[in-house]
XYZ file of C-alpha atoms in Angstrom:
645
model
C 160.810 38.816 48.968
C 158.834 35.764 47.986
C 155.888 36.191 45.541
C 153.430 34.803 48.097
C 154.449 37.303 50.719
C 154.023 40.190 48.280
C 150.513 39.076 47.383
C 149.598 38.839 51.065
C 150.809 42.404 51.703
C 148.835 43.779 48.757
C 145.697 42.077 49.995
C 146.086 43.568 53.458
C 146.547 47.085 51.992
C 143.394 46.716 49.917
C 141.395 45.610 52.945
C 142.704 48.576 54.939
C 141.564 51.048 52.228
C 138.102 49.496 52.103
C 137.813 49.758 55.885
C 138.813 53.429 55.828
C 136.187 54.291 53.189
C 133.507 52.462 55.161
C 134.369 54.382 58.359
C 134.296 57.713 56.573
C 130.741 57.071 55.332
C 129.404 56.195 58.820
C 128.231 59.115 61.005
C 130.403 59.942 64.050
C 128.472 59.249 67.173
C 130.246 62.093 68.975
C 129.738 64.806 66.294
C 126.428 66.535 65.528
C 124.683 65.538 62.340
C 122.702 68.000 60.182
C 119.505 66.647 61.661
C 120.920 67.184 65.149
C 121.810 70.809 64.280
C 118.282 71.472 63.025
C 116.900 69.956 66.192
C 119.157 72.272 68.283
C 117.981 75.355 66.366
C 114.388 74.339 66.899
C 115.116 73.904 70.600
C 116.643 77.416 70.800
C 113.614 78.881 69.060
C 111.382 77.029 71.466
C 113.384 78.465 74.396
C 112.987 82.005 73.011
C 109.285 81.420 72.476
C 109.068 80.146 76.032
C 110.802 83.340 77.274
C 108.375 85.478 75.272
C 105.451 83.466 76.569
C 106.834 83.871 80.085
C 106.930 87.690 79.663
C 103.387 87.707 78.312
C 102.089 85.502 81.094
C 100.578 87.458 83.990
C 101.954 85.920 87.138
C 100.734 86.405 90.669
C 102.832 87.025 93.791
C 100.989 86.903 97.120
C 97.739 87.890 95.429
C 99.277 90.802 93.472
C 99.491 90.525 89.685
C 102.897 91.146 88.076
C 102.856 93.297 84.927
C 105.679 94.349 82.606
C 106.265 96.077 79.264
C 105.276 92.934 77.331
C 101.956 92.072 78.998
C 100.709 95.425 80.309
C 98.609 96.632 77.366
C 97.062 93.249 76.713
C 96.081 92.819 80.340
C 94.521 96.243 80.937
C 92.828 96.505 77.521
C 89.493 95.063 78.627
C 89.586 96.076 82.301
C 87.339 98.810 83.685
C 89.429 99.534 86.776
C 92.946 98.409 87.734
C 95.028 99.461 90.725
C 98.721 99.872 89.856
C 101.837 100.246 91.972
C 105.106 101.249 90.328
C 107.989 100.168 92.546
C 111.758 99.625 92.609
C 113.232 96.448 94.151
C 115.723 98.464 96.206
C 113.167 101.025 97.475
C 112.732 100.911 101.265
C 109.296 102.557 101.205
C 108.156 99.982 98.610
C 109.308 97.094 100.816
C 107.528 98.624 103.792
C 104.333 99.102 101.751
C 104.319 95.568 100.248
C 102.350 93.773 103.055
C 99.697 96.523 103.024
C 99.402 96.280 99.238
C 98.908 92.520 99.445
C 96.024 93.063 101.906
C 94.503 95.563 99.454
C 94.733 92.972 96.665
C 93.014 90.353 98.813
C 90.217 92.778 99.740
C 89.513 93.990 96.196
C 89.585 90.436 94.851
C 86.427 89.861 96.886
C 84.520 92.691 95.195
C 81.856 91.985 92.585
C 83.289 92.074 90.006
C 86.820 91.632 91.396
C 89.130 94.614 90.898
C 92.614 93.545 89.778
C 95.574 94.819 91.783
C 98.940 94.829 89.992
C 102.529 95.929 90.473
C 105.146 96.979 87.932
C 108.902 96.974 88.497
C 109.623 100.427 87.082
C 113.357 99.704 86.834
C 112.761 96.981 84.221
C 109.388 98.002 82.730
C 110.828 101.366 81.691
C 108.445 101.894 78.750
C 105.323 101.667 80.909
C 106.904 103.687 83.718
C 107.874 106.415 81.266
C 104.385 106.489 79.767
C 102.902 107.221 83.188
C 105.597 109.774 84.170
C 106.812 107.735 87.127
C 109.577 109.636 88.898
C 109.442 108.260 92.442
C 108.674 105.043 94.279
C 106.205 103.790 95.134
C 103.853 105.557 92.722
C 100.211 104.476 92.920
C 97.768 105.018 90.074
C 94.237 103.858 89.379
C 93.564 102.974 85.761
C 89.986 103.760 84.766
C 89.138 102.619 81.223
C 92.775 103.118 80.263
C 93.078 106.614 81.779
C 95.404 107.052 84.753
C 94.084 108.678 87.923
C 96.782 109.776 90.372
C 96.329 108.540 93.918
C 97.519 111.187 96.397
C 96.060 109.936 99.682
C 97.569 107.991 102.557
C 99.140 104.622 101.752
C 96.730 102.644 103.941
C 94.442 99.772 103.073
C 91.342 101.631 104.195
C 91.931 104.811 102.150
C 93.222 103.127 98.996
C 90.386 100.586 98.879
C 87.832 103.359 99.373
C 89.332 105.442 96.553
C 89.517 102.475 94.149
C 85.904 101.531 94.836
C 84.857 105.146 94.275
C 86.630 105.266 90.892
C 85.244 101.858 89.877
C 81.622 103.053 90.044
C 79.940 103.278 86.595
C 78.818 106.845 87.325
C 82.286 108.079 88.327
C 83.821 110.792 86.182
C 87.232 112.409 86.662
C 87.109 115.749 88.472
C 87.717 118.828 86.320
C 91.251 120.180 86.184
C 92.056 122.610 88.955
C 94.189 124.537 86.457
C 92.135 127.194 84.690
C 92.305 127.344 80.896
C 92.688 130.885 79.595
C 92.088 132.196 76.080
C 91.899 135.621 74.511
C 88.175 135.647 75.381
C 88.526 135.215 79.163
C 92.127 136.190 79.942
C 91.639 139.841 80.901
C 88.523 139.229 82.986
C 90.032 136.328 84.962
C 93.508 137.770 85.418
C 92.345 141.336 85.974
C 90.055 140.373 88.847
C 92.519 138.117 90.669
C 94.520 139.528 93.568
C 97.182 137.012 92.533
C 97.247 134.273 89.892
C 100.027 132.180 88.359
C 99.805 131.684 84.580
C 101.793 129.176 82.524
C 102.333 129.877 78.823
C 103.022 126.489 77.204
C 103.318 124.680 73.880
C 101.609 121.271 73.457
C 104.754 119.743 71.889
C 107.182 121.106 74.529
C 108.907 118.385 76.569
C 109.560 120.657 79.554
C 105.872 121.653 79.538
C 104.792 118.002 79.587
C 107.121 117.357 82.523
C 105.748 120.363 84.400
C 102.057 119.579 83.697
C 101.360 116.985 86.450
C 103.270 118.987 89.083
C 101.464 122.166 88.050
C 98.055 120.481 88.295
C 98.875 119.013 91.718
C 99.927 122.465 92.914
C 96.717 123.940 91.478
C 94.644 121.419 93.455
C 96.551 122.127 96.656
C 96.311 125.911 96.286
C 92.611 125.753 95.362
C 91.913 124.334 98.830
C 93.470 127.306 100.598
C 91.440 130.149 102.038
C 91.428 132.292 100.069
C 92.378 130.063 97.128
C 95.323 130.947 94.891
C 94.381 130.144 91.272
C 96.743 128.623 88.713
C 96.023 128.927 84.999
C 97.528 128.008 81.639
C 97.581 129.426 78.124
C 98.371 127.487 74.956
C 100.822 130.021 73.538
C 100.829 128.352 70.112
C 97.081 128.945 69.777
C 96.874 132.257 71.661
C 99.746 133.943 69.823
C 98.517 137.476 70.559
C 98.596 136.809 74.303
C 102.052 135.257 74.043
C 103.360 138.250 72.111
C 101.688 140.707 74.473
C 103.564 139.289 77.443
C 106.896 138.712 75.709
C 106.772 134.916 75.719
C 109.788 133.597 73.797
C 110.272 130.143 75.323
C 108.255 127.372 76.909
C 107.104 127.043 79.556
C 107.013 130.689 80.649
C 105.407 131.346 84.024
C 104.192 134.747 85.177
C 102.524 135.969 88.328
C 99.707 138.489 87.780
C 98.447 140.846 90.467
C 95.249 142.551 89.360
C 96.400 142.172 85.759
C 99.981 143.379 86.269
C 102.579 140.762 85.228
C 105.657 139.797 87.247
C 108.239 137.143 86.450
C 107.914 133.844 88.314
C 111.290 132.791 89.716
C 110.237 129.861 91.872
C 110.544 126.062 91.738
C 108.715 123.867 89.237
C 107.509 120.984 91.348
C 104.335 120.725 93.415
C 105.526 121.648 96.887
C 107.959 124.271 95.634
C 105.223 125.975 93.604
C 102.821 125.859 96.545
C 105.308 127.309 99.037
C 106.445 130.005 96.622
C 102.922 131.131 95.743
C 101.828 131.165 99.398
C 104.783 133.448 100.105
C 103.913 135.630 97.107
C 100.294 135.895 98.201
C 101.327 137.343 101.544
C 102.006 141.034 102.157
C 104.996 142.397 100.177
C 106.371 144.168 103.246
C 106.978 142.630 106.670
C 106.302 144.538 109.872
C 109.209 145.472 112.143
C 107.987 145.688 115.721
C 111.130 146.206 117.802
C 114.170 148.436 117.537
C 116.389 145.406 118.154
C 115.371 144.023 114.730
C 116.627 147.147 112.952
C 119.865 147.050 114.917
C 120.382 143.410 113.889
C 119.751 144.326 110.244
C 122.542 146.887 110.492
C 124.998 144.714 112.390
C 124.578 141.345 110.631
C 122.863 142.193 107.356
C 124.418 141.465 103.963
C 121.947 143.287 101.710
C 120.211 146.634 101.388
C 117.805 147.548 104.220
C 114.463 149.071 103.158
C 112.102 150.369 105.868
C 108.964 152.456 105.475
C 107.968 154.432 108.572
C 104.232 155.228 108.885
C 101.598 156.232 111.427
C 99.187 153.355 110.776
C 97.935 150.939 108.109
C 95.275 153.494 107.206
C 97.978 155.988 106.232
C 97.588 156.681 102.446
C 101.390 156.814 102.180
C 101.505 153.252 103.540
C 99.192 152.077 100.765
C 101.455 153.624 98.120
C 104.460 151.988 99.743
C 102.771 148.584 99.638
C 102.030 148.977 95.929
C 105.659 149.814 95.191
C 106.860 146.926 97.351
C 104.588 144.555 95.458
C 106.257 145.420 92.170
C 109.770 144.854 93.563
C 109.171 141.982 95.991
C 111.007 139.554 93.707
C 114.193 141.573 94.033
C 114.194 143.179 97.482
C 113.056 142.550 101.049
C 110.724 145.329 102.227
C 109.896 146.211 105.823
C 107.603 148.721 107.491
C 107.043 149.984 111.023
C 104.579 152.067 113.028
C 106.999 152.328 115.961
C 107.873 155.823 117.215
C 110.992 154.353 118.858
C 112.286 153.065 115.507
C 111.380 156.371 113.825
C 113.422 158.207 116.457
C 116.389 155.834 115.991
C 116.301 156.383 112.217
C 115.859 160.150 112.776
C 112.795 160.383 110.525
C 109.114 161.257 110.824
C 106.168 159.035 109.799
C 105.591 159.009 106.055
C 109.245 158.328 105.244
C 111.100 155.696 103.240
C 114.595 154.850 104.492
C 117.089 152.965 102.305
C 120.415 152.153 103.955
C 123.266 149.670 103.872
C 124.354 147.302 106.644
C 127.465 148.368 108.543
C 129.822 146.173 106.520
C 129.034 148.150 103.353
C 128.995 151.667 104.773
C 131.884 154.057 104.044
C 132.966 157.640 104.598
C 132.418 158.340 100.895
C 128.612 157.884 100.984
C 125.677 158.824 103.236
C 124.528 156.282 105.810
C 120.949 156.410 104.552
C 118.848 157.756 101.700
C 115.533 159.207 102.831
C 112.372 159.950 100.821
C 109.179 161.598 102.025
C 106.052 159.703 100.978
C 102.622 161.307 100.709
C 99.342 159.765 99.712
C 99.815 161.390 96.307
C 103.332 160.007 95.787
C 103.477 157.728 92.749
C 104.486 154.117 93.394
C 106.917 154.449 90.490
C 108.790 157.228 92.345
C 109.148 154.961 95.377
C 110.457 152.149 93.164
C 112.971 154.473 91.521
C 114.272 155.612 94.912
C 114.813 152.008 96.061
C 116.560 150.903 92.867
C 118.747 154.020 92.728
C 120.119 153.514 96.233
C 120.030 149.728 96.548
C 123.760 149.264 95.973
C 126.588 150.597 98.126
C 129.564 152.316 96.524
C 131.402 148.971 96.581
C 129.157 145.998 97.260
C 129.519 142.225 97.327
C 128.628 140.558 94.033
C 127.275 137.085 94.749
C 126.024 134.339 92.460
C 122.675 134.139 94.277
C 121.802 137.819 93.804
C 123.855 139.122 90.882
C 120.942 138.834 88.434
C 118.923 141.156 90.712
C 121.698 143.527 91.754
C 124.563 143.658 89.310
C 123.093 143.872 85.827
C 124.127 147.481 85.228
C 127.150 147.954 82.974
C 129.982 148.848 83.004
C 130.686 146.803 86.133
C 134.144 146.861 87.701
C 134.750 143.597 89.596
C 137.658 142.885 91.904
C 138.167 139.165 92.565
C 139.647 138.126 95.913
C 138.940 135.877 98.867
C 135.802 137.519 100.286
C 135.010 136.506 103.855
C 133.095 138.703 106.317
C 133.350 136.249 109.213
C 134.984 137.475 112.417
C 138.468 136.092 111.681
C 138.767 137.361 108.106
C 136.589 140.459 107.817
C 139.502 142.831 108.513
C 141.426 141.528 105.490
C 138.326 141.704 103.285
C 137.592 145.278 104.351
C 141.241 146.280 103.828
C 141.080 145.376 100.140
C 137.555 146.728 99.787
C 138.820 150.084 101.070
C 141.340 150.165 98.196
C 138.480 149.702 95.728
C 136.454 152.441 97.479
C 139.249 154.966 96.859
C 138.817 154.431 93.113
C 135.045 153.926 93.004
C 134.329 157.369 94.503
C 135.938 158.988 91.451
C 133.961 157.009 88.848
C 130.271 157.392 89.815
C 129.186 156.419 86.302
C 130.443 152.849 86.902
C 129.291 150.161 89.327
C 131.985 148.631 91.558
C 131.905 145.342 93.462
C 134.119 142.753 95.083
C 133.509 139.075 94.308
C 134.831 135.853 95.787
C 137.381 134.303 93.429
C 136.171 130.758 94.177
C 132.513 131.592 93.497
C 133.504 133.041 90.128
C 136.341 130.648 89.276
C 135.011 129.898 85.783
C 134.580 133.617 85.036
C 138.121 134.338 86.239
C 139.397 131.511 84.045
C 137.512 132.815 80.989
C 139.090 136.214 81.606
C 142.509 134.570 81.319
C 143.277 135.289 84.966
C 143.008 131.766 86.376
C 146.774 131.355 86.360
C 147.690 135.006 86.915
C 149.734 134.232 90.012
C 148.104 137.169 91.830
C 145.868 136.941 94.899
C 143.697 139.787 93.605
C 142.520 140.314 90.023
C 140.181 142.791 88.394
C 138.029 143.116 85.276
C 135.448 145.365 83.654
C 132.244 143.747 82.384
C 130.915 146.062 79.713
C 127.775 146.449 77.609
C 127.192 143.859 74.896
C 128.958 141.120 76.835
C 132.428 142.584 76.287
C 134.988 141.943 79.044
C 138.305 143.564 79.860
C 140.885 142.023 82.192
C 143.457 143.949 84.202
C 147.013 142.794 83.521
C 148.233 140.722 86.480
C 150.105 143.005 88.836
C 150.447 143.712 92.538
C 147.039 145.104 93.429
C 146.546 148.536 94.973
C 144.347 151.582 94.430
C 146.762 153.125 91.920
C 146.854 149.983 89.749
C 143.055 149.760 89.739
C 142.686 153.461 88.964
C 145.080 153.163 86.006
C 143.122 150.173 84.678
C 139.692 151.874 84.974
C 141.055 155.062 83.409
C 142.418 153.081 80.452
C 139.017 151.469 79.997
C 137.282 154.830 80.103
C 139.617 156.176 77.399
C 139.012 153.125 75.181
C 142.609 151.909 75.341
C 141.865 148.296 76.364
C 141.285 145.263 74.162
C 138.375 142.993 75.120
C 138.924 139.397 76.217
C 137.134 136.963 73.936
C 136.764 133.248 74.574
C 137.557 131.831 71.171
C 138.997 128.982 69.191
C 141.366 129.872 66.338
C 139.548 131.142 63.262
C 139.414 128.429 60.563
C 141.811 129.028 57.678
C 139.368 127.615 55.128
C 135.788 128.687 55.775
C 134.225 128.189 52.357
C 131.777 125.402 53.213
C 127.989 125.738 52.973
C 127.871 126.386 56.740
C 130.212 129.108 57.962
C 132.131 128.271 61.127
C 131.994 131.145 63.642
C 134.377 131.482 66.597
C 134.467 134.102 69.321
C 136.930 136.274 67.420
C 134.827 136.264 64.253
C 131.346 136.491 65.793
C 131.085 140.228 65.228
C 132.408 140.054 61.657
C 130.098 137.228 60.573
C 127.027 137.028 62.841
C 126.743 140.766 63.420
C 127.482 141.808 59.832
C 124.784 144.485 59.325
C 124.646 143.887 55.568
C 123.575 140.237 55.770
C 120.895 138.013 57.208
C 122.503 135.328 59.383
C 121.082 132.069 60.715
C 123.403 130.809 63.445
C 123.305 127.560 65.397
C 124.944 127.400 68.831
C 125.903 123.783 69.483
C 127.940 121.536 71.789
C 130.180 118.790 70.364
C 128.792 116.236 72.819
C 125.109 117.098 72.203
C 123.115 114.250 70.637
C 120.435 116.562 69.195
C 123.188 118.666 67.611
C 124.717 115.605 65.940
C 121.282 114.629 64.661
C 120.766 118.128 63.272
C 124.153 118.336 61.529
C 123.229 116.705 58.166
C 119.996 118.707 58.020
C 121.832 121.929 58.788
C 124.461 121.178 56.124
C 121.685 120.552 53.601
C 120.171 123.882 54.626
C 123.487 125.606 53.965
C 123.704 124.037 50.512
C 120.125 125.028 49.725
C 120.787 128.734 50.362
C 124.392 128.845 49.244
C 123.467 130.877 46.169
C 122.059 133.780 48.192
C 124.929 136.101 49.018
C 122.748 138.195 51.339
C 122.161 135.165 53.594
C 124.700 133.290 55.744
C 124.095 129.921 57.409
C 126.532 129.645 60.317
C 127.310 127.622 63.430
C 129.396 128.102 66.566
C 130.662 125.703 69.235
C 129.236 127.510 72.246
C 131.310 125.463 74.689
C 134.598 126.810 73.290
C 133.537 130.251 72.086
C 131.397 133.122 73.280
C 129.053 135.444 71.454
C 130.224 139.024 71.783
C 126.644 140.207 72.241
C 124.366 139.536 75.190
C 121.322 139.423 72.899
C 122.109 135.807 71.984
C 121.180 133.844 75.085
C 122.084 130.164 74.958
C 120.523 127.986 77.654
C 120.454 124.667 75.813
C 121.739 122.922 72.707
C 121.160 123.376 69.894
C 119.955 126.989 70.032
C 119.251 128.701 66.712
C 118.871 132.431 66.069
C 118.080 134.435 62.946
C 119.839 137.815 62.925
C 118.269 140.006 60.215
C 120.371 142.540 58.376
C 120.207 145.982 59.908
C 118.772 144.730 63.219
C 121.392 142.600 64.927
C 120.292 143.662 68.414
C 116.950 141.852 68.028
C 117.700 138.310 66.859
C 114.756 135.933 66.445
C 115.002 132.598 68.223
C 113.817 129.429 66.475
C 111.227 127.846 68.749
C 109.813 125.182 66.443
C 109.511 121.549 67.498
C 110.638 120.201 64.120
C 114.217 121.036 63.205
C 113.952 119.554 59.736
C 114.851 121.092 56.390
C 111.279 122.152 55.644
C 110.614 123.973 58.918
C 114.040 125.611 59.080
C 113.545 126.835 55.508
C 110.145 128.256 56.406
C 111.720 130.031 59.396
C 114.378 131.618 57.170
C 111.946 132.710 54.471
C 109.561 134.157 57.046
C 112.221 136.483 58.465
C 114.737 136.971 55.652
C 115.216 140.449 54.224
C 117.529 139.669 51.283
C 116.543 136.358 49.735
C 116.018 138.040 46.386
C 119.725 138.861 46.082
C 120.900 135.594 44.578
C 124.516 135.127 43.665
C 125.342 135.196 39.978
C 126.022 131.770 38.547
C 129.628 131.268 37.549
């Protein structure tokens, strides 16, 4: 290659390198520079600020202000009166009410000063909706100086505007609560003089009590307008501890009906209309009049429960008054009837002044009398009448049902035969055939209660007994005292098989069925793990105090408690007379019916020497301090510390 050509090539290479360096130092028009990136970040921040500003801004739709979680408090802070509607976008009633609400807004805007009318989408403004206990749509409230006033009238422009204007007056004050407040000073006088009164024992920190409070007050208002009124009252059980202890209050809220000072359990609903209907029913007479013989005949032919009829001459009959008193004390559990009819008395083959307790035809048998009769005089004690009813309320072999078992089948031992129970026309013959087999055995064991039960209604119980896959159409079990259960080995069912099973139970030859996980091989941690098979050995050990937590693996509160509970176990690990324990109550069962678990976590303290009376922890704070205080308040053996190794 010639020297000139070489020099030319070198020059071109040098120029190319210089050009490349120059290009590298120039910014790429298509790529973002650092300044551009900063500008983008600023723009994003501005967008977020704009979103926040948009949430804070109070917009207006067709004259109605739109509030949300972000702007609510700021907007209402300086307002004397505000009308609020909590709605859901999908709610049909809300859509129907919208035009009326817009007219209300237009009307109140013309007042002097104008009264703001606002709406809140409760599905997105969940914090505000929760604060005002909104549970249905639309919910209308009037805010007066920050305090909510429930609106319960018609959803019309005329009535709502009138109510808002009334509340907006400077002289307006909220009406007193319809619910009476009872203390130790006024309890006996108020309750003792009331023909009927419902009393709620509550704790200020209790979530269920807070949920009940507005419904209870609404029911109190409704019942106060009746003639005669039915009063509702409340007792702060944390402040009035003597009253709570006197009436056996162990959980919150506890509701009791009092009749002239005598307490009865309340077993009704816990919302306004349910409470009202239940109390109206309770305020009526405890016994219903039977006017015609046909009614009694229908009771016998179609009835499915015990028939109780008092036969009297007239309402002025002293025996009738005693009967009414007894009926009042049992009205929660039984349906009482009375008659002044001579025709009915003749049919029942009794004279006036008689109580007749009998079973409907489907539960009668040749092994028992058709009726149980008691003479009632004016001097007969109401307690004797009650005893007669309870003693004869069950047939020799009755029908155990979920709806009534808590009122009928609490006596133990209870022999239950599970089958397909159907008393309808097409299947009653088959049901009675198998019931007759049970009757043949029941007549020879009067000390036990016998019943048939539908296998589908009690499917979970059958499964827990280990009989879910027995392969038999009919199974049987004995439910014994203390929650113990005994299952009959699957076999072809007949009277002889049942008799053999009941006889073996009576002689103590059966092993109880216990729902249980396997016992842990290593159980040396600070918190002892209890399973069904070890409950008696650990929790019911008479020589030791035991604190036991019943939990569910899926329970959020239980998971939150776990580190605290472990720390508690470590704190008291040196006290050999005290055991901190826990049990998965979804996979195991306590072999004692004194440990009722109706929520998770549930904590009991079982003192040494008194395992039949465990003490339930009812505190609001399940922290280390309060759990420690609970232990030290009830412990019997904290002084027996383990020797240091």
